[in-house]
Tab-separated table of C-alpha atoms and ligand atoms in Angstrom:
chain	number	residue	atom	x	y	z
A	1	MET	CA	-51.926	14.506	26.304
A	2	THR	CA	-50.446	17.721	25.012
A	3	ASP	CA	-50.562	21.407	25.665
A	4	VAL	CA	-49.596	24.391	23.583
A	5	GLY	CA	-46.157	25.918	24.060
A	6	GLU	CA	-45.086	29.549	23.906
A	7	LYS	CA	-44.886	29.596	20.125
A	8	GLY	CA	-48.120	27.715	19.520
A	9	ARG	CA	-46.479	24.329	18.986
A	10	GLU	CA	-47.790	21.348	20.813
A	11	ARG	CA	-45.467	19.787	23.320
A	12	PRO	CA	-45.894	16.878	25.694
A	13	SER	CA	-47.419	17.887	29.036
A	14	ARG	CA	-45.102	17.718	31.941
A	15	PRO	CA	-45.992	15.370	34.756
A	16	LYS	CA	-47.750	17.031	37.633
A	17	MET	CA	-44.946	17.438	40.105
A	18	ARG	CA	-43.409	20.007	42.390
A	19	PHE	CA	-39.833	20.853	43.170
A	20	ASP	CA	-40.530	22.804	46.343
A	21	ILE	CA	-41.730	19.920	48.508
A	22	PRO	CA	-39.065	18.436	50.776
A	23	THR	CA	-38.307	14.771	51.246
A	24	PRO	CA	-37.866	14.403	54.997
A	25	GLU	CA	-35.201	11.993	56.125
A	26	PRO	CA	-34.624	10.613	59.622
A	27	ASP	CA	-32.339	13.549	60.432
A	28	THR	CA	-34.815	16.172	59.228
A	29	GLU	CA	-38.254	14.741	60.081
A	30	GLU	CA	-38.332	16.598	63.396
A	31	PHE	CA	-37.412	19.843	61.636
A	32	TRP	CA	-40.303	19.560	59.163
A	33	GLU	CA	-42.719	18.478	61.888
A	34	ALA	CA	-41.772	21.585	63.904
A	35	CYS	CA	-42.338	23.727	60.817
A	36	ARG	CA	-45.925	22.469	60.720
A	37	ALA	CA	-46.270	23.973	64.210
A	38	HIS	CA	-44.578	27.173	62.961
A	39	ARG	CA	-41.403	26.591	64.947
A	40	LEU	CA	-38.052	26.997	63.191
A	41	LEU	CA	-35.536	24.565	64.639
A	42	LEU	CA	-31.779	24.867	64.368
A	43	ARG	CA	-29.046	22.525	65.535
A	44	LYS	CA	-26.611	23.627	68.239
A	45	CYS	CA	-23.349	21.885	69.043
A	46	ASN	CA	-22.809	21.143	72.731
A	47	GLU	CA	-19.033	20.919	72.227
A	48	CYS	CA	-18.191	24.177	70.391
A	49	SER	CA	-21.553	26.010	70.697
A	50	LYS	CA	-21.804	26.595	66.933
A	51	VAL	CA	-25.376	26.748	65.638
A	52	HIS	CA	-25.975	25.358	62.170
A	53	TYR	CA	-28.585	25.162	59.458
A	54	TYR	CA	-29.552	23.042	57.491
A	55	PRO	CA	-29.996	20.432	60.195
A	56	ARG	CA	-27.351	17.732	60.333
A	57	PRO	CA	-26.713	14.991	62.908
A	58	PHE	CA	-23.193	16.354	63.500
A	59	CYS	CA	-21.580	19.769	63.899
A	60	PRO	CA	-20.067	21.131	60.667
A	61	GLY	CA	-17.604	23.127	62.815
A	62	CYS	CA	-16.012	20.392	64.931
A	63	TRP	CA	-17.697	17.171	63.669
A	64	SER	CA	-19.123	16.360	67.092
A	65	GLU	CA	-22.339	14.362	67.111
A	66	ASN	CA	-23.270	16.006	70.415
A	67	VAL	CA	-25.842	18.365	68.860
A	68	GLU	CA	-29.269	19.415	70.065
A	69	TRP	CA	-32.295	21.177	68.640
A	70	ILE	CA	-32.907	24.780	69.587
A	71	GLU	CA	-35.708	27.047	68.441
A	72	ALA	CA	-34.701	30.068	66.374
A	73	SER	CA	-35.712	33.516	67.609
A	74	GLY	CA	-37.056	34.252	64.132
A	75	ARG	CA	-34.987	37.424	63.845
A	76	GLY	CA	-32.390	37.981	61.166
A	77	ARG	CA	-31.126	40.228	58.408
A	78	VAL	CA	-30.946	39.911	54.651
A	79	TYR	CA	-27.456	38.746	53.676
A	80	THR	CA	-28.189	38.781	49.937
A	81	TYR	CA	-31.183	38.446	47.655
A	82	SER	CA	-32.371	38.234	44.072
A	83	ILE	CA	-35.707	38.960	42.459
A	84	VAL	CA	-36.547	35.894	40.387
A	85	HIS	CA	-38.566	36.591	37.244
A	86	ARG	CA	-38.247	33.217	35.575
A	87	ASN	CA	-38.105	29.693	36.955
A	88	ASP	CA	-39.268	26.817	34.780
A	89	LEU	CA	-39.554	24.212	37.544
A	90	PRO	CA	-43.074	23.720	38.899
A	91	PRO	CA	-44.658	25.318	40.848
A	92	TRP	CA	-42.523	28.446	40.413
A	93	PRO	CA	-43.781	29.495	36.965
A	94	ASP	CA	-47.018	30.336	38.807
A	95	LYS	CA	-45.202	32.203	41.574
A	96	VAL	CA	-42.793	34.528	39.752
A	97	PRO	CA	-41.700	37.142	40.443
A	98	TYR	CA	-40.529	36.362	43.969
A	99	CYS	CA	-37.655	37.374	46.188
A	100	ALA	CA	-35.156	34.575	46.837
A	101	ALA	CA	-32.877	35.482	49.707
A	102	ILE	CA	-30.208	34.274	52.061
A	103	VAL	CA	-31.097	35.444	55.547
A	104	GLU	CA	-28.503	35.504	58.296
A	105	LEU	CA	-30.255	34.391	61.449
A	106	GLU	CA	-29.623	36.050	64.813
A	107	GLU	CA	-28.145	32.716	65.973
A	108	GLY	CA	-25.522	32.823	63.183
A	109	PRO	CA	-26.487	30.433	60.406
A	110	ARG	CA	-27.551	31.671	56.996
A	111	MET	CA	-30.560	30.096	55.344
A	112	MET	CA	-31.933	30.090	51.814
A	113	THR	CA	-35.482	31.394	51.958
A	114	ASN	CA	-37.834	33.972	50.495
A	115	VAL	CA	-38.616	37.527	51.544
A	116	VAL	CA	-42.362	38.142	51.430
A	117	GLU	CA	-44.813	40.910	52.310
A	118	CYS	CA	-42.420	43.549	50.955
A	119	ASP	CA	-42.271	45.527	47.716
A	120	PHE	CA	-39.208	44.341	45.826
A	121	GLU	CA	-37.754	47.841	45.599
A	122	HIS	CA	-37.662	47.972	49.398
A	123	VAL	CA	-35.727	44.741	49.891
A	124	ALA	CA	-32.111	45.522	50.797
A	125	VAL	CA	-28.984	43.846	52.105
A	126	GLU	CA	-28.864	44.214	55.914
A	127	MET	CA	-32.631	44.773	56.085
A	128	LEU	CA	-33.961	43.443	59.387
A	129	VAL	CA	-36.465	40.643	58.891
A	130	GLU	CA	-38.608	38.342	60.988
A	131	LEU	CA	-39.883	34.852	60.491
A	132	THR	CA	-43.260	34.119	58.990
A	133	TRP	CA	-44.703	31.053	57.314
A	134	ILE	CA	-46.142	29.880	54.027
A	135	ASP	CA	-48.616	27.053	54.545
A	136	ASP	CA	-49.305	24.754	51.654
A	137	ILE	CA	-51.195	21.573	50.993
A	138	TRP	CA	-49.822	19.148	48.454
A	139	GLU	CA	-51.784	16.019	47.714
A	140	ASP	CA	-52.732	14.737	51.184
A	141	GLU	CA	-49.872	16.403	53.004
A	142	SER	CA	-49.650	19.772	54.669
A	143	TRP	CA	-46.397	21.681	54.650
A	144	SER	CA	-45.205	24.904	56.215
A	145	PHE	CA	-42.153	26.726	54.938
A	146	PRO	CA	-40.130	29.322	56.849
A	147	VAL	CA	-39.888	32.653	55.023
A	148	PHE	CA	-39.150	36.193	56.194
A	149	LYS	CA	-40.860	39.562	56.131
A	150	PRO	CA	-39.633	43.017	57.106
A	151	ALA	CA	-39.206	43.274	60.888
A	152	SER	CA	-42.030	45.135	62.579
B	1	ZN	ZN1	-19.113	21.814	67.188
């Protein structure tokens, strides 16, 4: 099977696949399950109190394994961002342009995410944002992804 490329030449079709679907592992299954309920979980260390993201079974500050889940407030600020106009990995060619951002959460950690529901020219470093969700169905699975919008 072939399709027609940008310059009219035939090229092999790419397999139907997506690069935005996570592969939960034992340490992250609970995180993704909470996302389905629209709850953003972070890990907090009970030894040094550092909160971290992405979730790990140990504290990246002091290496203690005495960590627990806490729920994020959903408040944060844009640490940095970029408007993406081209991304060749599926499904992003259908989603450009979009705003990729690193949001610093109120609890401290910074997370890679997207800023949505905002004109690109209004996105700014230090802009206050709040958590919202993108719900998606892929094959027989449902996924919810934490993203941020301007704070109300
Ligand atoms: Zn620690």
